[in-house]
């Protein structure tokens, strides 16, 4: 595969930004979170995995910052493209157009949701799946983030947030200041300078439809995410990797480990939702061990 940045033209006429780094026989395709986030926390994966000989490809999904952004104010466009099935099928089309097969698929958060769906439906193309910080049952996530809010902020501030949410005044500055505190505690614990921008790169038109205003309240389509009955359909070696101090419940990750036939669960100390940044040495140690074990036929659950 050609190295560097390339623009991929989809069959629907839209364009996706892609970048391939690293060289080797092992192929890794990366799916970012959000939905509506960007590829940027994958940028160092080529360097981190270079000693294994891994070629890393990342892309921004449709609607995200570096790729085409449809006019989602048109209901017909929104109904067609802001769906689970669209983004799942987009992964498969990207795979085909990049010529990938017998490859590893990694997804962070929303991307981990897509990995679950893809591995269940298109697992014949995968050598391994890596689900990074994403659960299979959204109700358990909601219970956990509500507890996170209480643990971090206390009952008075949580009551304030709940009142603002009921009134649908989520732009309230005090409310958003509490979200910032929660993000620093559970999402971006390291607060890295490297992926900060002068303007927001989040595709809110996409994020709001699926998630809502922030990571600690779900008002969108992710409220419909219930995948547990399909986990047994994921038959490839699977790595479940979670931060030990994040928005996603480790208790649910343990259930996923039991339900997926060939799954290994690892956790990252002092890691929030973006534990590949919060504690990179441990995160990459786990990832490299998984790839090494699969490549050498030594993978065990």
C-alpha positions as a LaTeX table, in Angstrom:
\begin{tabular}{lrrr}
\hline
Residue & $x$ (\AA) & $y$ (\AA) & $z$ (\AA) \\
\hline
Unk1 & 0.00 & 0.00 & 0.00 \\
Unk2 & 1.25 & 3.49 & $-0.82$ \\
Unk3 & 2.60 & 5.43 & 2.14 \\
Unk4 & 1.34 & 8.84 & 3.14 \\
Unk5 & $-1.93$ & 10.71 & 2.79 \\
Unk6 & $-4.43$ & 9.81 & 0.10 \\
Unk7 & $-8.01$ & 10.74 & $-0.67$ \\
Unk8 & $-10.35$ & 7.79 & $-1.17$ \\
Unk9 & $-13.41$ & 8.24 & $-3.38$ \\
Unk10 & $-16.40$ & 6.23 & $-2.19$ \\
Unk11 & $-19.02$ & 4.75 & $-4.49$ \\
Unk12 & $-21.46$ & 7.38 & $-3.18$ \\
Unk13 & $-19.19$ & 10.14 & $-4.54$ \\
Unk14 & $-17.96$ & 11.40 & $-1.17$ \\
Unk15 & $-14.25$ & 11.48 & $-0.29$ \\
Unk16 & $-12.43$ & 10.16 & 2.76 \\
Unk17 & $-9.04$ & 11.31 & 4.05 \\
Unk18 & $-6.70$ & 8.36 & 4.64 \\
Unk19 & $-3.11$ & 8.01 & 5.81 \\
Unk20 & $-0.82$ & 4.97 & 5.78 \\
Unk21 & 2.36 & 4.83 & 7.85 \\
Unk22 & 4.81 & 2.09 & 8.76 \\
Unk23 & 5.93 & $-0.82$ & 6.64 \\
Unk24 & 5.58 & $-4.56$ & 7.01 \\
Unk25 & 3.48 & $-7.60$ & 6.29 \\
Unk26 & 1.11 & $-7.04$ & 9.23 \\
Unk27 & $-1.79$ & $-4.72$ & 8.35 \\
Unk28 & $-3.73$ & $-2.65$ & 10.88 \\
Unk29 & $-6.77$ & $-0.51$ & 10.04 \\
Unk30 & $-7.81$ & 2.07 & 12.66 \\
Unk31 & $-11.33$ & 3.36 & 13.37 \\
Unk32 & $-11.65$ & 6.56 & 15.39 \\
Unk33 & $-14.31$ & 7.37 & 17.93 \\
Unk34 & $-16.98$ & 9.98 & 18.37 \\
Unk35 & $-18.68$ & 9.40 & 16.10 \\
Unk36 & $-17.41$ & 12.57 & 14.53 \\
Unk37 & $-13.89$ & 12.44 & 15.97 \\
Unk38 & $-10.71$ & 12.18 & 13.92 \\
Unk39 & $-7.81$ & 9.84 & 13.25 \\
Unk40 & $-5.33$ & 11.83 & 15.32 \\
Unk41 & $-4.73$ & 9.51 & 18.27 \\
Unk42 & $-3.57$ & 6.86 & 15.79 \\
Unk43 & $-0.79$ & 9.06 & 14.36 \\
Unk44 & 2.04 & 7.48 & 16.38 \\
Unk45 & 0.95 & 3.87 & 15.93 \\
Unk46 & 3.28 & 3.35 & 12.96 \\
Unk47 & 6.27 & 4.34 & 15.08 \\
Unk48 & 5.12 & 2.42 & 18.15 \\
Unk49 & 4.57 & $-0.80$ & 16.18 \\
Unk50 & 7.52 & $-0.45$ & 13.79 \\
Unk51 & 9.55 & $-3.20$ & 15.45 \\
Unk52 & 6.75 & $-5.68$ & 14.66 \\
Unk53 & 6.60 & $-4.69$ & 11.00 \\
Unk54 & 3.07 & $-3.24$ & 11.05 \\
Unk55 & 1.61 & $-1.10$ & 8.29 \\
Unk56 & $-0.96$ & 1.21 & 9.88 \\
Unk57 & $-3.81$ & 2.85 & 7.97 \\
Unk58 & $-6.14$ & 5.39 & 9.51 \\
Unk59 & $-8.97$ & 7.45 & 8.04 \\
Unk60 & $-11.54$ & 10.04 & 8.98 \\
Unk61 & $-15.05$ & 8.68 & 8.65 \\
Unk62 & $-17.62$ & 10.50 & 6.53 \\
Unk63 & $-18.61$ & 13.77 & 8.19 \\
Unk64 & $-15.39$ & 14.02 & 10.20 \\
Unk65 & $-12.93$ & 16.89 & 10.05 \\
Unk66 & $-10.56$ & 15.87 & 7.24 \\
Unk67 & $-13.09$ & 13.99 & 5.09 \\
Unk68 & $-16.15$ & 15.20 & 3.21 \\
Unk69 & $-18.93$ & 16.62 & 5.35 \\
Unk70 & $-22.40$ & 16.08 & 3.87 \\
Unk71 & $-25.18$ & 18.58 & 4.48 \\
Unk72 & $-26.86$ & 16.75 & 7.33 \\
Unk73 & $-29.46$ & 19.51 & 7.61 \\
Unk74 & $-31.08$ & 17.77 & 4.64 \\
Unk75 & $-33.26$ & 15.05 & 6.25 \\
Unk76 & $-32.75$ & 12.70 & 3.31 \\
Unk77 & $-28.97$ & 12.90 & 3.65 \\
Unk78 & $-29.11$ & 12.55 & 7.43 \\
Unk79 & $-31.43$ & 9.55 & 7.23 \\
Unk80 & $-29.15$ & 7.85 & 4.69 \\
Unk81 & $-25.75$ & 8.45 & 6.25 \\
Unk82 & $-26.23$ & 8.92 & 9.99 \\
Unk83 & $-26.91$ & 5.26 & 10.68 \\
Unk84 & $-25.06$ & 2.30 & 12.16 \\
Unk85 & $-25.36$ & 0.41 & 8.89 \\
Unk86 & $-23.85$ & 3.21 & 6.85 \\
Unk87 & $-20.70$ & 3.39 & 8.98 \\
Unk88 & $-20.38$ & $-0.40$ & 9.10 \\
Unk89 & $-20.63$ & $-0.62$ & 5.32 \\
Unk90 & $-18.16$ & 2.26 & 5.01 \\
Unk91 & $-15.55$ & 0.17 & 6.86 \\
Unk92 & $-16.06$ & $-2.68$ & 4.41 \\
Unk93 & $-15.83$ & $-0.38$ & 1.39 \\
Unk94 & $-12.64$ & 1.18 & 2.75 \\
Unk95 & $-11.21$ & $-2.31$ & 3.24 \\
Unk96 & $-12.02$ & $-3.25$ & $-0.31$ \\
Unk97 & $-10.64$ & $-0.07$ & $-1.84$ \\
Unk98 & $-7.43$ & $-0.37$ & 0.17 \\
Unk99 & $-7.04$ & $-4.02$ & $-0.77$ \\
Unk100 & $-6.85$ & $-5.24$ & 2.83 \\
Unk101 & $-7.46$ & $-8.84$ & 3.84 \\
Unk102 & $-6.31$ & $-11.00$ & 6.73 \\
Unk103 & $-5.75$ & $-7.78$ & 8.68 \\
Unk104 & $-6.21$ & $-6.40$ & 12.20 \\
Unk105 & $-9.00$ & $-3.94$ & 12.91 \\
Unk106 & $-8.78$ & $-1.61$ & 15.89 \\
Unk107 & $-11.47$ & 0.80 & 17.02 \\
Unk108 & $-11.58$ & 3.32 & 19.85 \\
Unk109 & $-14.93$ & 4.01 & 21.58 \\
Unk110 & $-17.45$ & 4.42 & 18.72 \\
Unk111 & $-14.80$ & 2.79 & 16.54 \\
Unk112 & $-14.86$ & $-0.17$ & 18.95 \\
Unk113 & $-18.59$ & $-0.43$ & 18.34 \\
Unk114 & $-17.88$ & $-0.67$ & 14.62 \\
Unk115 & $-15.22$ & $-3.33$ & 15.28 \\
Unk116 & $-17.82$ & $-5.43$ & 17.10 \\
Unk117 & $-20.29$ & $-5.13$ & 14.22 \\
Unk118 & $-17.62$ & $-5.69$ & 11.57 \\
Unk119 & $-16.08$ & $-8.72$ & 13.26 \\
Unk120 & $-19.51$ & $-10.33$ & 13.63 \\
Unk121 & $-20.48$ & $-9.74$ & 9.99 \\
Unk122 & $-17.20$ & $-9.66$ & 8.06 \\
Unk123 & $-14.91$ & $-11.63$ & 10.34 \\
Unk124 & $-13.63$ & $-13.76$ & 7.45 \\
Unk125 & $-11.43$ & $-10.81$ & 6.46 \\
Unk126 & $-9.85$ & $-10.36$ & 9.89 \\
Unk127 & $-6.81$ & $-11.85$ & 11.54 \\
Unk128 & $-7.64$ & $-10.14$ & 14.81 \\
Unk129 & $-9.93$ & $-7.53$ & 16.37 \\
Unk130 & $-9.03$ & $-4.90$ & 18.95 \\
Unk131 & $-11.91$ & $-3.27$ & 20.82 \\
Unk132 & $-10.54$ & $-0.26$ & 22.66 \\
Unk133 & $-12.77$ & 1.30 & 25.31 \\
Unk134 & $-16.18$ & 0.27 & 24.03 \\
Unk135 & $-18.86$ & $-1.86$ & 25.64 \\
Unk136 & $-21.58$ & $-3.98$ & 24.08 \\
Unk137 & $-24.44$ & $-2.76$ & 26.27 \\
Unk138 & $-25.18$ & 0.95 & 26.51 \\
Unk139 & $-27.40$ & 0.73 & 29.58 \\
Unk140 & $-24.44$ & $-0.45$ & 31.64 \\
Unk141 & $-22.41$ & 2.46 & 30.32 \\
Unk142 & $-25.10$ & 4.93 & 31.38 \\
Unk143 & $-25.19$ & 3.47 & 34.89 \\
Unk144 & $-21.40$ & 3.73 & 35.10 \\
Unk145 & $-21.05$ & 7.31 & 33.84 \\
Unk146 & $-23.77$ & 8.43 & 36.22 \\
Unk147 & $-21.71$ & 6.94 & 39.04 \\
Unk148 & $-18.60$ & 8.65 & 37.64 \\
Unk149 & $-20.41$ & 11.97 & 37.77 \\
Unk150 & $-21.41$ & 11.40 & 41.36 \\
Unk151 & $-17.94$ & 10.24 & 42.44 \\
Unk152 & $-16.22$ & 13.20 & 40.78 \\
Unk153 & $-18.64$ & 16.06 & 41.36 \\
Unk154 & $-20.85$ & 15.13 & 44.28 \\
Unk155 & $-24.66$ & 15.25 & 44.59 \\
Unk156 & $-25.15$ & 19.04 & 44.38 \\
Unk157 & $-23.30$ & 19.51 & 41.09 \\
Unk158 & $-24.87$ & 16.36 & 39.61 \\
Unk159 & $-28.33$ & 17.65 & 40.56 \\
Unk160 & $-27.47$ & 20.90 & 38.77 \\
Unk161 & $-26.39$ & 19.00 & 35.65 \\
Unk162 & $-29.57$ & 16.92 & 35.69 \\
Unk163 & $-31.70$ & 20.06 & 35.99 \\
Unk164 & $-29.92$ & 21.69 & 33.05 \\
Unk165 & $-30.37$ & 18.52 & 31.01 \\
Unk166 & $-34.08$ & 18.44 & 31.77 \\
Unk167 & $-34.36$ & 22.06 & 30.66 \\
Unk168 & $-32.25$ & 21.34 & 27.56 \\
Unk169 & $-29.90$ & 24.24 & 28.31 \\
Unk170 & $-26.69$ & 22.31 & 27.74 \\
Unk171 & $-24.75$ & 25.37 & 26.58 \\
Unk172 & $-24.97$ & 26.71 & 30.13 \\
Unk173 & $-21.39$ & 27.75 & 31.09 \\
Unk174 & $-21.52$ & 26.17 & 34.54 \\
Unk175 & $-22.80$ & 22.91 & 33.09 \\
Unk176 & $-20.01$ & 22.88 & 30.51 \\
Unk177 & $-17.42$ & 23.62 & 33.21 \\
Unk178 & $-18.55$ & 20.46 & 35.00 \\
Unk179 & $-18.22$ & 18.51 & 31.73 \\
Unk180 & $-14.65$ & 19.81 & 31.45 \\
Unk181 & $-13.88$ & 18.51 & 34.95 \\
Unk182 & $-15.33$ & 15.10 & 34.07 \\
Unk183 & $-13.40$ & 14.94 & 30.80 \\
Unk184 & $-10.14$ & 15.67 & 32.60 \\
Unk185 & $-10.88$ & 12.94 & 35.14 \\
Unk186 & $-12.21$ & 10.15 & 32.90 \\
Unk187 & $-11.49$ & 10.88 & 29.22 \\
Unk188 & $-8.24$ & 12.80 & 28.64 \\
Unk189 & $-6.40$ & 12.41 & 31.91 \\
Unk190 & $-3.05$ & 13.44 & 30.43 \\
Unk191 & $-4.52$ & 16.49 & 28.64 \\
Unk192 & $-2.06$ & 16.17 & 25.73 \\
Unk193 & $-0.97$ & 19.31 & 23.90 \\
Unk194 & $-0.23$ & 17.42 & 20.70 \\
Unk195 & $-3.83$ & 16.89 & 19.61 \\
Unk196 & $-5.24$ & 20.25 & 20.65 \\
Unk197 & $-6.44$ & 22.66 & 17.98 \\
Unk198 & $-7.30$ & 26.32 & 17.75 \\
Unk199 & $-10.77$ & 25.28 & 16.62 \\
Unk200 & $-12.83$ & 22.23 & 17.49 \\
Unk201 & $-12.37$ & 19.31 & 15.11 \\
Unk202 & $-15.39$ & 17.40 & 16.44 \\
Unk203 & $-18.11$ & 16.88 & 13.84 \\
Unk204 & $-20.96$ & 17.87 & 16.14 \\
Unk205 & $-23.58$ & 17.21 & 13.44 \\
Unk206 & $-22.57$ & 13.55 & 13.67 \\
Unk207 & $-21.71$ & 13.35 & 17.37 \\
Unk208 & $-24.94$ & 14.96 & 18.55 \\
Unk209 & $-27.12$ & 12.58 & 16.55 \\
Unk210 & $-25.50$ & 9.50 & 18.04 \\
Unk211 & $-24.25$ & 10.59 & 21.48 \\
Unk212 & $-25.59$ & 13.98 & 22.50 \\
Unk213 & $-23.88$ & 17.01 & 23.99 \\
Unk214 & $-21.05$ & 15.22 & 25.82 \\
Unk215 & $-19.67$ & 11.85 & 26.95 \\
Unk216 & $-21.69$ & 11.84 & 30.17 \\
Unk217 & $-25.22$ & 11.99 & 28.75 \\
Unk218 & $-26.75$ & 9.99 & 25.91 \\
Unk219 & $-29.68$ & 11.49 & 24.03 \\
Unk220 & $-29.00$ & 10.06 & 20.57 \\
Unk221 & $-28.95$ & 6.80 & 18.65 \\
Unk222 & $-26.30$ & 5.23 & 20.87 \\
Unk223 & $-29.11$ & 4.75 & 23.35 \\
Unk224 & $-30.18$ & 1.89 & 21.09 \\
Unk225 & $-26.82$ & 0.05 & 21.31 \\
Unk226 & $-27.41$ & $-3.50$ & 22.56 \\
Unk227 & $-25.07$ & $-6.05$ & 20.98 \\
Unk228 & $-24.58$ & $-8.74$ & 23.61 \\
Unk229 & $-26.58$ & $-11.39$ & 21.79 \\
Unk230 & $-24.20$ & $-11.09$ & 18.83 \\
Unk231 & $-20.87$ & $-11.31$ & 20.68 \\
Unk232 & $-20.64$ & $-15.05$ & 20.08 \\
Unk233 & $-20.48$ & $-14.27$ & 16.35 \\
Unk234 & $-17.05$ & $-12.69$ & 16.84 \\
Unk235 & $-14.82$ & $-15.71$ & 16.30 \\
Unk236 & $-11.42$ & $-14.12$ & 15.56 \\
Unk237 & $-8.84$ & $-13.51$ & 18.30 \\
Unk238 & $-10.01$ & $-10.39$ & 20.11 \\
Unk239 & $-8.27$ & $-7.94$ & 22.42 \\
Unk240 & $-10.43$ & $-5.92$ & 24.80 \\
Unk241 & $-8.43$ & $-2.98$ & 26.14 \\
Unk242 & $-9.80$ & $-0.50$ & 28.68 \\
Unk243 & $-8.46$ & 2.22 & 30.93 \\
Unk244 & $-8.79$ & 1.53 & 34.64 \\
Unk245 & $-10.22$ & 5.00 & 35.29 \\
Unk246 & $-12.52$ & 5.71 & 32.39 \\
Unk247 & $-16.11$ & 6.15 & 31.23 \\
Unk248 & $-16.56$ & 2.54 & 30.13 \\
Unk249 & $-17.30$ & $-0.02$ & 32.89 \\
Unk250 & $-14.69$ & $-2.73$ & 33.40 \\
Unk251 & $-17.45$ & $-5.00$ & 34.73 \\
Unk252 & $-19.05$ & $-4.96$ & 31.28 \\
Unk253 & $-15.68$ & $-5.64$ & 29.64 \\
Unk254 & $-15.41$ & $-8.79$ & 31.77 \\
Unk255 & $-18.80$ & $-9.96$ & 30.48 \\
Unk256 & $-17.66$ & $-9.32$ & 26.92 \\
Unk257 & $-14.54$ & $-11.40$ & 27.57 \\
Unk258 & $-16.78$ & $-14.29$ & 28.61 \\
Unk259 & $-19.17$ & $-13.94$ & 25.66 \\
Unk260 & $-16.63$ & $-13.54$ & 22.85 \\
Unk261 & $-15.22$ & $-17.02$ & 22.11 \\
Unk262 & $-11.54$ & $-15.99$ & 21.88 \\
Unk263 & $-11.08$ & $-12.79$ & 23.87 \\
Unk264 & $-8.39$ & $-11.37$ & 26.10 \\
Unk265 & $-9.07$ & $-8.46$ & 28.46 \\
Unk266 & $-6.32$ & $-6.05$ & 29.47 \\
Unk267 & $-6.53$ & $-2.82$ & 31.45 \\
Unk268 & $-4.30$ & 0.24 & 31.59 \\
Unk269 & $-3.47$ & 1.71 & 35.02 \\
Unk270 & $-4.22$ & 5.43 & 35.36 \\
Unk271 & $-5.75$ & 5.32 & 31.91 \\
Unk272 & $-8.91$ & 7.21 & 31.06 \\
Unk273 & $-11.03$ & 6.71 & 27.96 \\
Unk274 & $-8.04$ & 7.68 & 25.79 \\
Unk275 & $-5.65$ & 5.33 & 27.55 \\
Unk276 & $-3.46$ & 5.00 & 24.46 \\
Unk277 & $-2.33$ & 8.54 & 25.35 \\
Unk278 & $-2.76$ & 8.56 & 29.14 \\
Unk279 & $-0.44$ & 5.60 & 29.64 \\
Unk280 & 1.04 & 4.79 & 26.26 \\
Unk281 & 3.81 & 2.38 & 27.41 \\
Unk282 & 1.33 & $-0.04$ & 28.99 \\
Unk283 & $-1.23$ & 0.34 & 26.20 \\
Unk284 & 1.30 & $-0.52$ & 23.49 \\
Unk285 & 2.84 & $-3.32$ & 25.54 \\
Unk286 & $-0.58$ & $-4.99$ & 25.61 \\
Unk287 & $-1.25$ & $-4.32$ & 21.93 \\
Unk288 & 2.13 & $-5.61$ & 20.79 \\
Unk289 & 1.81 & $-8.74$ & 22.92 \\
Unk290 & $-1.58$ & $-9.47$ & 21.37 \\
Unk291 & $-0.31$ & $-9.04$ & 17.80 \\
Unk292 & 2.80 & $-11.11$ & 18.55 \\
Unk293 & 0.73 & $-13.91$ & 20.05 \\
Unk294 & $-1.68$ & $-14.03$ & 17.11 \\
Unk295 & 1.13 & $-13.90$ & 14.57 \\
Unk296 & 2.99 & $-16.76$ & 16.30 \\
Unk297 & $-0.15$ & $-18.85$ & 16.87 \\
Unk298 & 0.34 & $-18.52$ & 20.60 \\
Unk299 & $-2.80$ & $-16.56$ & 21.35 \\
Unk300 & $-4.82$ & $-17.84$ & 24.25 \\
Unk301 & $-7.80$ & $-16.32$ & 25.98 \\
\hline
\end{tabular}
